[in-house]
Coordinates of C-alpha atoms in Angstrom, one line a residue:
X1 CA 22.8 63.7 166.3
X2 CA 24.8 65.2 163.8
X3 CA 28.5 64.2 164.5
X4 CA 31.3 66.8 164.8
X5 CA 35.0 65.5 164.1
X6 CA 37.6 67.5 166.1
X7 CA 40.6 68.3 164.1
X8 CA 43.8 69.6 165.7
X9 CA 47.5 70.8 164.4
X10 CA 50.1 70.1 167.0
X11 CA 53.7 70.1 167.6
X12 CA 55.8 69.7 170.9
X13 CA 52.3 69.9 173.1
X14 CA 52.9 66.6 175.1
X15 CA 52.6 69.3 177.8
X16 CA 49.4 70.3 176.9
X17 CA 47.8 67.8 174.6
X18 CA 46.5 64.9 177.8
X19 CA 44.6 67.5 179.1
X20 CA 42.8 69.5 175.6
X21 CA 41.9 65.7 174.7
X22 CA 40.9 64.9 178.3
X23 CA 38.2 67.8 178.1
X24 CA 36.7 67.5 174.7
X25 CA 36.7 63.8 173.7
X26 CA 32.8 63.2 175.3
X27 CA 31.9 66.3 172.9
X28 CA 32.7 64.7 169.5
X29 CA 32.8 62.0 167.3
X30 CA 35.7 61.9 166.0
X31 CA 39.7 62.9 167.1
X32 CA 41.9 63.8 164.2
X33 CA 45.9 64.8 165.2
X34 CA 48.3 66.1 162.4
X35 CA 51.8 66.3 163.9
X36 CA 53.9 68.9 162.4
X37 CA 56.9 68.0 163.8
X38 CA 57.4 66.8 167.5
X39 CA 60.4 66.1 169.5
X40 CA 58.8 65.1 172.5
X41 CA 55.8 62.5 173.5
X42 CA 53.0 64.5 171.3
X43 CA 51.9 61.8 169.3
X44 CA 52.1 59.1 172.5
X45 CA 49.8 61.3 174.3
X46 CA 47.9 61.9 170.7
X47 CA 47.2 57.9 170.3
X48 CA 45.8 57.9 173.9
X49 CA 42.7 59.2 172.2
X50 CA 42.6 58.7 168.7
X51 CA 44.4 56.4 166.2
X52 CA 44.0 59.0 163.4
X53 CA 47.4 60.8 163.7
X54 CA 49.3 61.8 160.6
X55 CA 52.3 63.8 160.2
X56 CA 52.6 66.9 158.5
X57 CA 55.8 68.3 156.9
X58 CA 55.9 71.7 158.2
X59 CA 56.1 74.3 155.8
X60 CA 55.3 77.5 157.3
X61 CA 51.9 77.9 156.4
X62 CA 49.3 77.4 159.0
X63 CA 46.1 77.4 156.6
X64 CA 48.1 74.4 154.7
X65 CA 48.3 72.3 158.0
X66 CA 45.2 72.8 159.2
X67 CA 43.4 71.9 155.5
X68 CA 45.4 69.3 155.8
X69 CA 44.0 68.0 159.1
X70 CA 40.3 68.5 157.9
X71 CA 41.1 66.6 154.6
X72 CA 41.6 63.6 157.2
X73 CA 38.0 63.8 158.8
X74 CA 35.3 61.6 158.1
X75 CA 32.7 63.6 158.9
X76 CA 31.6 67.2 157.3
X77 CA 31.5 68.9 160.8
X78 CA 34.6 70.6 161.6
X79 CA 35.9 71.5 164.9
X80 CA 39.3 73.2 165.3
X81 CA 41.0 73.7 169.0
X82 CA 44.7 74.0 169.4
X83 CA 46.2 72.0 172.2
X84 CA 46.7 74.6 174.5
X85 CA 43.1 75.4 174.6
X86 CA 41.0 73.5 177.7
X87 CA 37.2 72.9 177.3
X88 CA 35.2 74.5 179.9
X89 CA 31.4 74.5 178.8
X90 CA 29.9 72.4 175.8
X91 CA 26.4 73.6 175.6
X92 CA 25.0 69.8 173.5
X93 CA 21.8 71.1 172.7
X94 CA 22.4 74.7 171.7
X95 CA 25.4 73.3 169.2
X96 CA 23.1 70.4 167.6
X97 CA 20.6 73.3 166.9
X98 CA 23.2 75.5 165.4
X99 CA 24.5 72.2 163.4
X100 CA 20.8 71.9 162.1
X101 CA 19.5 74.7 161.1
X102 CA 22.2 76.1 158.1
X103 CA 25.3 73.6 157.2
X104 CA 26.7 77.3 155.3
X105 CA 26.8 78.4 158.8
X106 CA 29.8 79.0 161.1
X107 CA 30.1 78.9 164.8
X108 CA 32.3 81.3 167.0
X109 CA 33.1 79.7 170.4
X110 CA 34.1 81.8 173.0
X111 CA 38.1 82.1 174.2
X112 CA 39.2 82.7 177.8
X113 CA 42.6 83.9 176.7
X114 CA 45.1 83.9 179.7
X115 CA 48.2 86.4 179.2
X116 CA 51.1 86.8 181.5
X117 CA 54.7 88.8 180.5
X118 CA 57.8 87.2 181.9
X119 CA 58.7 89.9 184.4
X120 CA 55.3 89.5 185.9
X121 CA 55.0 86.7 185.6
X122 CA 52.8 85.4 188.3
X123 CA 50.2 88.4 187.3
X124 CA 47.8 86.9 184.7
X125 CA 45.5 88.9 182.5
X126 CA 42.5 87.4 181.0
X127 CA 40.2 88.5 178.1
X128 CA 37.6 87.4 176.5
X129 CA 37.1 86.8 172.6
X130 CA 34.6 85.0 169.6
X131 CA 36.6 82.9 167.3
X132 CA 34.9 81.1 164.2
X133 CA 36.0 77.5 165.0
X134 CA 33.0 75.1 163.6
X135 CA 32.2 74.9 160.3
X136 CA 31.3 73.1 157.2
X137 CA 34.0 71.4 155.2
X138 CA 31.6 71.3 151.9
X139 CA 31.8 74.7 152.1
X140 CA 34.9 76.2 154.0
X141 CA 38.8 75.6 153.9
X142 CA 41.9 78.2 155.4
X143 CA 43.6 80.4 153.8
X144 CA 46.8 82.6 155.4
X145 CA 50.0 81.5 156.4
X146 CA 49.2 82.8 160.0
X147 CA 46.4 83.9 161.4
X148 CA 44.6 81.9 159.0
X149 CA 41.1 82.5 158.7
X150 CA 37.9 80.8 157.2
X151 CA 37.2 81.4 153.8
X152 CA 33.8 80.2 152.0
X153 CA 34.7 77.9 148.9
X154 CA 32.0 79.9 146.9
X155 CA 33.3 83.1 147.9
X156 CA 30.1 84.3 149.4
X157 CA 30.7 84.7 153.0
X158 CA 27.4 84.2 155.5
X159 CA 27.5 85.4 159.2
X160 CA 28.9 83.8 161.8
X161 CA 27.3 82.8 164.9
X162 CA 28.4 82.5 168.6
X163 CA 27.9 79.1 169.9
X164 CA 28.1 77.6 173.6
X165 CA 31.4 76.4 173.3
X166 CA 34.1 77.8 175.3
X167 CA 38.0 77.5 176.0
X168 CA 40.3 78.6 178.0
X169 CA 43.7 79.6 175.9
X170 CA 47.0 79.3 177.6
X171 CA 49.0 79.9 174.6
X172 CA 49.9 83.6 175.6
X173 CA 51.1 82.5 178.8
X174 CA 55.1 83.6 180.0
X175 CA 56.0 80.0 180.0
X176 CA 54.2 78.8 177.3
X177 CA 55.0 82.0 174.4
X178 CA 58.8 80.9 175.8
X179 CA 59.0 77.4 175.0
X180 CA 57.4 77.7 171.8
X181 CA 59.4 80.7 170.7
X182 CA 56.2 82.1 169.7
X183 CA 57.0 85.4 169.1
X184 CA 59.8 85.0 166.6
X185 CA 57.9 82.4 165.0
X186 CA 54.7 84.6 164.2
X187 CA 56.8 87.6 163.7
X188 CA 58.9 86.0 160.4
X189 CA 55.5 84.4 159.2
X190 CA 53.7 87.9 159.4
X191 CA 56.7 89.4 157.8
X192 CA 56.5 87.0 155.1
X193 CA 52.9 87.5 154.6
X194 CA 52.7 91.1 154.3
X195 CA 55.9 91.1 151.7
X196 CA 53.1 88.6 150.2
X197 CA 50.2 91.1 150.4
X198 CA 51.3 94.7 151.6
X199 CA 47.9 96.3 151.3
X200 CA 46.1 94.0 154.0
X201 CA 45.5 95.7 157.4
X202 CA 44.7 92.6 159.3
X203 CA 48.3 91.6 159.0
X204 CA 50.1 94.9 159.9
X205 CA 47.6 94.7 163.5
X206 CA 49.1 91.3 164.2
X207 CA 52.7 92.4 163.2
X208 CA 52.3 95.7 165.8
X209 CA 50.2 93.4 168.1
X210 CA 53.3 91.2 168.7
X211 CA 55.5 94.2 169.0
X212 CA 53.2 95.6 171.7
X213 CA 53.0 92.2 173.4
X214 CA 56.9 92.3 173.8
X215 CA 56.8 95.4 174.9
X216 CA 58.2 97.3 171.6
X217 CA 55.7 100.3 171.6
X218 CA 56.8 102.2 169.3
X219 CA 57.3 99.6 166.1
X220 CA 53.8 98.9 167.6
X221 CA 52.6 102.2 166.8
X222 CA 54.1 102.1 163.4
X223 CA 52.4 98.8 162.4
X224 CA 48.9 99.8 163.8
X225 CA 49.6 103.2 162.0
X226 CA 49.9 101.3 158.4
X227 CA 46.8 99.4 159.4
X228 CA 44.4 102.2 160.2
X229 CA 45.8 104.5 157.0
X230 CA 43.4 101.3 155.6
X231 CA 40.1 101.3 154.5
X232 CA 38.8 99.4 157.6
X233 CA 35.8 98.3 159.2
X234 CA 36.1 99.6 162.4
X235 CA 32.9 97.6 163.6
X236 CA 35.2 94.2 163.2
X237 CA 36.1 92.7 166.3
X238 CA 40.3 93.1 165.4
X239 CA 39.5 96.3 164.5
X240 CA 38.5 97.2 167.7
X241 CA 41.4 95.5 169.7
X242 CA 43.4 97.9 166.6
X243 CA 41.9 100.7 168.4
X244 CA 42.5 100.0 171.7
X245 CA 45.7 98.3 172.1
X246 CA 46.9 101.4 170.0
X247 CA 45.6 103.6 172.4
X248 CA 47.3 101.8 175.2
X249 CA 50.8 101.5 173.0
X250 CA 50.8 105.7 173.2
X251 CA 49.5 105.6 176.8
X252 CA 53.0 103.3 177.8
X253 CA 55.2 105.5 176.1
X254 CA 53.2 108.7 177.8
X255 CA 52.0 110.2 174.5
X256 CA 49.2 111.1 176.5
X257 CA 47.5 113.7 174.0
X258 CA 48.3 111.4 171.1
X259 CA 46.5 108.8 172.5
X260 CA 43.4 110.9 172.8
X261 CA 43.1 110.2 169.2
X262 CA 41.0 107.0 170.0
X263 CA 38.1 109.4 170.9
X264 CA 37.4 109.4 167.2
X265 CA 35.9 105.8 167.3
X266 CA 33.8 106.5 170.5
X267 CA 30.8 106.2 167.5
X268 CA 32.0 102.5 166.6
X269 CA 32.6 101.1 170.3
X270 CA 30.5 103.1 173.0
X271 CA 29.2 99.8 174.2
X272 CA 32.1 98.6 174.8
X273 CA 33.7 99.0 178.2
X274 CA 37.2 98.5 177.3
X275 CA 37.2 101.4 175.3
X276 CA 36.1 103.6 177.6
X277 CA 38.3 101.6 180.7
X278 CA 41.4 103.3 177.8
X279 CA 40.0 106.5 177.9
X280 CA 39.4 106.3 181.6
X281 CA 43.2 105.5 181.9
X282 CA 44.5 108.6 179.1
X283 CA 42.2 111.3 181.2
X284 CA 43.5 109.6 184.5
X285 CA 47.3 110.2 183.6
X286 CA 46.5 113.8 182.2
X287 CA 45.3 114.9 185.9
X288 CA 41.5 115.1 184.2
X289 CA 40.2 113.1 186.9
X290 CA 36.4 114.1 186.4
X291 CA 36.3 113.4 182.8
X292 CA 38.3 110.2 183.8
X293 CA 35.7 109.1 186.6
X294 CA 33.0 110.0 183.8
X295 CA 34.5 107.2 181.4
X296 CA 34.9 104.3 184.0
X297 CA 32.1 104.6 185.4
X298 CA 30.5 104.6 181.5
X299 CA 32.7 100.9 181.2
X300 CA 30.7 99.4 184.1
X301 CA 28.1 96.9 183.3
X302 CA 29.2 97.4 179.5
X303 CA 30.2 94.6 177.3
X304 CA 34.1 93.8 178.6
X305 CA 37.0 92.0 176.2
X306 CA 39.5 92.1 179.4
X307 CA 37.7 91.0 182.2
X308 CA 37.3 93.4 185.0
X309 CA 37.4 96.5 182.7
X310 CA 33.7 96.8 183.3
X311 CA 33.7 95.6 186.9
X312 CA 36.4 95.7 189.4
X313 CA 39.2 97.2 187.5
X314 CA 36.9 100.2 186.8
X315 CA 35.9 100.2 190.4
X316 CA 39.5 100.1 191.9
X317 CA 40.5 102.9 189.1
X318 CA 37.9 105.0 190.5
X319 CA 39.3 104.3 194.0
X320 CA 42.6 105.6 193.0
X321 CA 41.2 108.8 191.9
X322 CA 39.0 109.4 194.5
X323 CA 41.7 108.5 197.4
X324 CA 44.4 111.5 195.6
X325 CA 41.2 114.2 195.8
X326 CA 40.9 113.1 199.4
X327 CA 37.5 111.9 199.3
X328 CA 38.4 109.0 201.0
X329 CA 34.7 107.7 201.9
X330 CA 34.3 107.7 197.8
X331 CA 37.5 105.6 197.5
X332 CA 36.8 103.0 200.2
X333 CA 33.5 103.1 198.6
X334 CA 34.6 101.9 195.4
X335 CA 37.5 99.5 196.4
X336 CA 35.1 97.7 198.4
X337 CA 33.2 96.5 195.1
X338 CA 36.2 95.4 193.8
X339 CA 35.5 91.8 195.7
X340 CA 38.8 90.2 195.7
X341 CA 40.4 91.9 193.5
X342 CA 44.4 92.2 195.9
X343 CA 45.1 96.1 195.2
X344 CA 41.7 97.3 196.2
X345 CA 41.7 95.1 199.7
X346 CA 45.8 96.6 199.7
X347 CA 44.5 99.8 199.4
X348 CA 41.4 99.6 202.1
X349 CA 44.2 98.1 204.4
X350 CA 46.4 101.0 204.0
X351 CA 44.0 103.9 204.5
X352 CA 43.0 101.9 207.9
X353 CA 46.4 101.9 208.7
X354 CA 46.5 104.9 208.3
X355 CA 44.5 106.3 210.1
X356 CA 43.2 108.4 207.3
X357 CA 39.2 106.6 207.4
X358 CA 39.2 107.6 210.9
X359 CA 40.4 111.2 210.6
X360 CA 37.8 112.2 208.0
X361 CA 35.0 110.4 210.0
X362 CA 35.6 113.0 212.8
X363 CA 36.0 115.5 209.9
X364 CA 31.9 114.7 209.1
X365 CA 31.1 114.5 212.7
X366 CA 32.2 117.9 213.3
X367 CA 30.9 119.4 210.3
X368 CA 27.8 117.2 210.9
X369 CA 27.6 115.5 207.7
X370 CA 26.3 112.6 209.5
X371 CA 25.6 110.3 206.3
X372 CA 28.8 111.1 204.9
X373 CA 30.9 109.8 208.2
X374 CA 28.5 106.7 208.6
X375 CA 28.9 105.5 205.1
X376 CA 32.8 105.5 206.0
X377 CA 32.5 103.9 208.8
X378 CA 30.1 101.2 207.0
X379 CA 32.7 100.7 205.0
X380 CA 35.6 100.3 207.5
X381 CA 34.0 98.4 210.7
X382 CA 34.7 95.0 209.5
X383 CA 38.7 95.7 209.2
X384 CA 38.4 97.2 212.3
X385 CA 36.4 95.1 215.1
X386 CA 39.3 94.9 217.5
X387 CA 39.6 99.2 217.4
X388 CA 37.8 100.6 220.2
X389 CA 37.6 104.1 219.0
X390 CA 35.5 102.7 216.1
X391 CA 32.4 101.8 219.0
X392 CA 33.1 105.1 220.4
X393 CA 32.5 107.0 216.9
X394 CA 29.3 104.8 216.3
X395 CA 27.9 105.7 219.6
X396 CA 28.7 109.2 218.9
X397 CA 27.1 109.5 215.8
X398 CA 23.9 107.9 217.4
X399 CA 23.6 110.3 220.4
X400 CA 24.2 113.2 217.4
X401 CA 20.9 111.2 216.0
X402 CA 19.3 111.0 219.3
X403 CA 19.0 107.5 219.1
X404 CA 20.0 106.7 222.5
X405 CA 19.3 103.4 223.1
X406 CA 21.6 102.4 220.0
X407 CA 24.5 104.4 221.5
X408 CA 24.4 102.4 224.9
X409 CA 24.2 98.7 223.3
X410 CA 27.0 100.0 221.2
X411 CA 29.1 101.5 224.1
X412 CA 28.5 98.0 226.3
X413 CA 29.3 95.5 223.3
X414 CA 32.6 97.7 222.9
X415 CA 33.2 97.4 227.0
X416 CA 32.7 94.0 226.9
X417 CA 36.1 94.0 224.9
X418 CA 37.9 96.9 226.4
X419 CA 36.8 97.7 229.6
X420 CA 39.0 99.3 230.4
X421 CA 39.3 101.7 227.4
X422 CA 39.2 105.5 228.5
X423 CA 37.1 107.1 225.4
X424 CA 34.4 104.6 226.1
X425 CA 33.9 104.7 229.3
X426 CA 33.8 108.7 229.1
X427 CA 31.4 108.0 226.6
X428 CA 29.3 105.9 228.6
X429 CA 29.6 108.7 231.0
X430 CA 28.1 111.0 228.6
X431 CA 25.3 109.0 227.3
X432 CA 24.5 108.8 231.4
X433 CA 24.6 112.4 232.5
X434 CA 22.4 112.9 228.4
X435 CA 19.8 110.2 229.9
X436 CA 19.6 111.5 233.2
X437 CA 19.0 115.8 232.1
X438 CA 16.2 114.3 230.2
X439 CA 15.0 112.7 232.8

């Protein structure tokens, strides 16, 4: 087994740290802590798991403490989680493998980033993303004051690989981003950086991404403007969050036909279902609604950053669309494969209260559009067991089908519950008087 030493930069994470250390400490070798600065119990919990914890004189420069941290390991693997991150799979094999076959080579674990903002704060948004994480000391160090990223010691970079780690992030969380001050923090350290090195595009995303994240759209826009006047690769993962979260930027401040603009990069992300979720959104608040119900349902079963864009979220947004046209077989339709996703099952309660599912049931009964009505009523007999008129509509629809015998066990199971309801019992009626002429 080649052994893996797990090096960590903290500060103020007593919070946190117990249960980061809890998860990860069967999954390597070796614990290395560097304090930065703590006011609170970090370094008690710290010592729970490890005796290597060393203080750090912060400097504002992320890169320095965390070289600083890997300069402490004893052993060449190097893997770097932040105290807010919680293991939730540790694939052994598949990482041994990866540890064997290239030591130039560096692994990207996969993030469960969890965002909330304060005002909503009970509303929590998750994403997914590939960080590079597990590397090579021999061959690798940080470099950046934020944001810091792996740099090869040689200068020639090699391709990273995904690896079956993952983690779920809580960093971005209301709470969290609030006790840490997060925002200011980052925001002066970008600053600083970019008066460092003006022409670098990565740092003007993460300066507009902060603004977008607080809500400041339009020094969003500015920032991601400077980034993309870049020469970019739009295929880079950032790049494509660049894309998006600039499209969504215009989209909050209504600059509807601005944000059209990300139709440009269709070329660079068309398997990507977030992209198309955006443009989804864009056509949807223009009143396009077919070209919008084109590009969410291209999102579903695509590769998804935010989770649901290619499932549920799609789903309900087609729901939406298809409830303001009317169609409301085609909107019950779609918020029923939204699983538990709250607004879709809000919105199926509504239209049964309603009474609009009903309504346009009869609608298709009378026009016979038989399929049309039954796939509504599919849809909507589970909310509505304890509503008579819904065994009367079935029973209907089967004498319209001249299946007899289904309308009868279907009028009697509904008597057996209401037997004294008026529409079934004349409906009963009918079926008899049907039976009997055909006699």
């Amino acid at each position: 087994m080649i052994p893996i030493s797990l090096c960590m930069i903290v500060k103020n994470e007593e919070a946190n740290l117990d249960k980061c250390l809890n998860s990860i400490g069967d999954y390597v070798d070796e614990i290395i802590v560097v304090d930065t600065g703590s006011k609170d119990k970090t370094k008690e919990v710290a010592y729970k798991y490890t005796d290597k914890v060393y203080d750090f004189d912060w400097v504002d420069d992320f890169s320095k403490a965390r070289n600083f941290s890997i300069s402490k390991a004893t052993n060449d693997w190097i893997l770097v989680l932040d105290a807010d991150e919680f293991l939730i799979h540790f694939d052994k094999l598949q990482v041994q493998n990866f540890l064997s076959q290239n030591e130039k080579a560096i692994g990207r674990i996969e993030i469960i980033l969890n965002f909330s903002y304060y005002d909503k704060i009970k509303e929590v948004q998750k994403s997914r993303d590939r960080i590079a994480r597990l590397f090579n000391r021999k061959h690798y160090k940080y470099e950046g004051i934020i944001h810091e990223q792996i740099v090869p010691l040689d200068g020639i970079a090699i391709k990273s690989q995904n690896i079956g780690i993952s983690v779920d992030h809580v960093g971005y969380m209301a709470e969290e981003v609030r006790r840490k001050n997060k925002w200011e923090r980052n925001k002066k350290l970008l600053e600083k950086s970019i008066k460092e090195n003006p022409n670098d595009p990565y740092l003007y995303y993460n300066l507009g991404k902060i603004h977008y994240l607080t809500k400041n759209y339009v020094d969003a826009i500015k920032m991601f403007d400077k980034a993309m006047q870049s020469d970019i690769d739009y295929k880079l993962e950032y790049a494509q969050d660049l894309v998006i979260t600039y499209g969504y930027s215009l989209l909050n401040l209504r600059k509807y036909e601005d944000a059209l603009k990300v139709m440009e990069y269709e070329f660079y992300y068309k398997n990507l279902a977030d992209y198309y979720f955006l443009l989804g959104l864009i056509k949807m608040n223009i009143g396009k609604f077919e070209e919008a119900i084109v590009n969410f349902k291209k999102s579903i079963g695509k590769t998804e950053k935010v989770i649901g864009t290619s499932s549920y979220l799609s789903y309900y947004n087609l729901g939406v669309i298809y409830e303001v046209l009317g169609d409301i077989g085609q909107a019950l339709s779609y918020y029923g494969k939204c699983g538990e996703y709250v607004p879709a099952s809000k919105r199926i309660n509504e239209i049964i209260k309603s009474g609009k599912a009903k309504r346009q049931i009869q609608e298709h009964i009378e026009i016979g559009n038989l399929e049309k009505a039954k796939s509504i009523l599919n849809i909507i007999e589970d909310f509505l067991k304890n509503d008579p008129e819904i065994y009367s509509i079935k029973a209907v629809i089967f004498m319209m089908e001249n299946k007899l015998k289904e309308a009868r066990r279907t009028l009697e199971k509904g008597l057996q519950m209401f037997s004294n309801d008026e529409d079934l019992l004349y409906n009963i009626e009918y079926l008899n008087s049907i039976e009997n002429t055909s006699d």
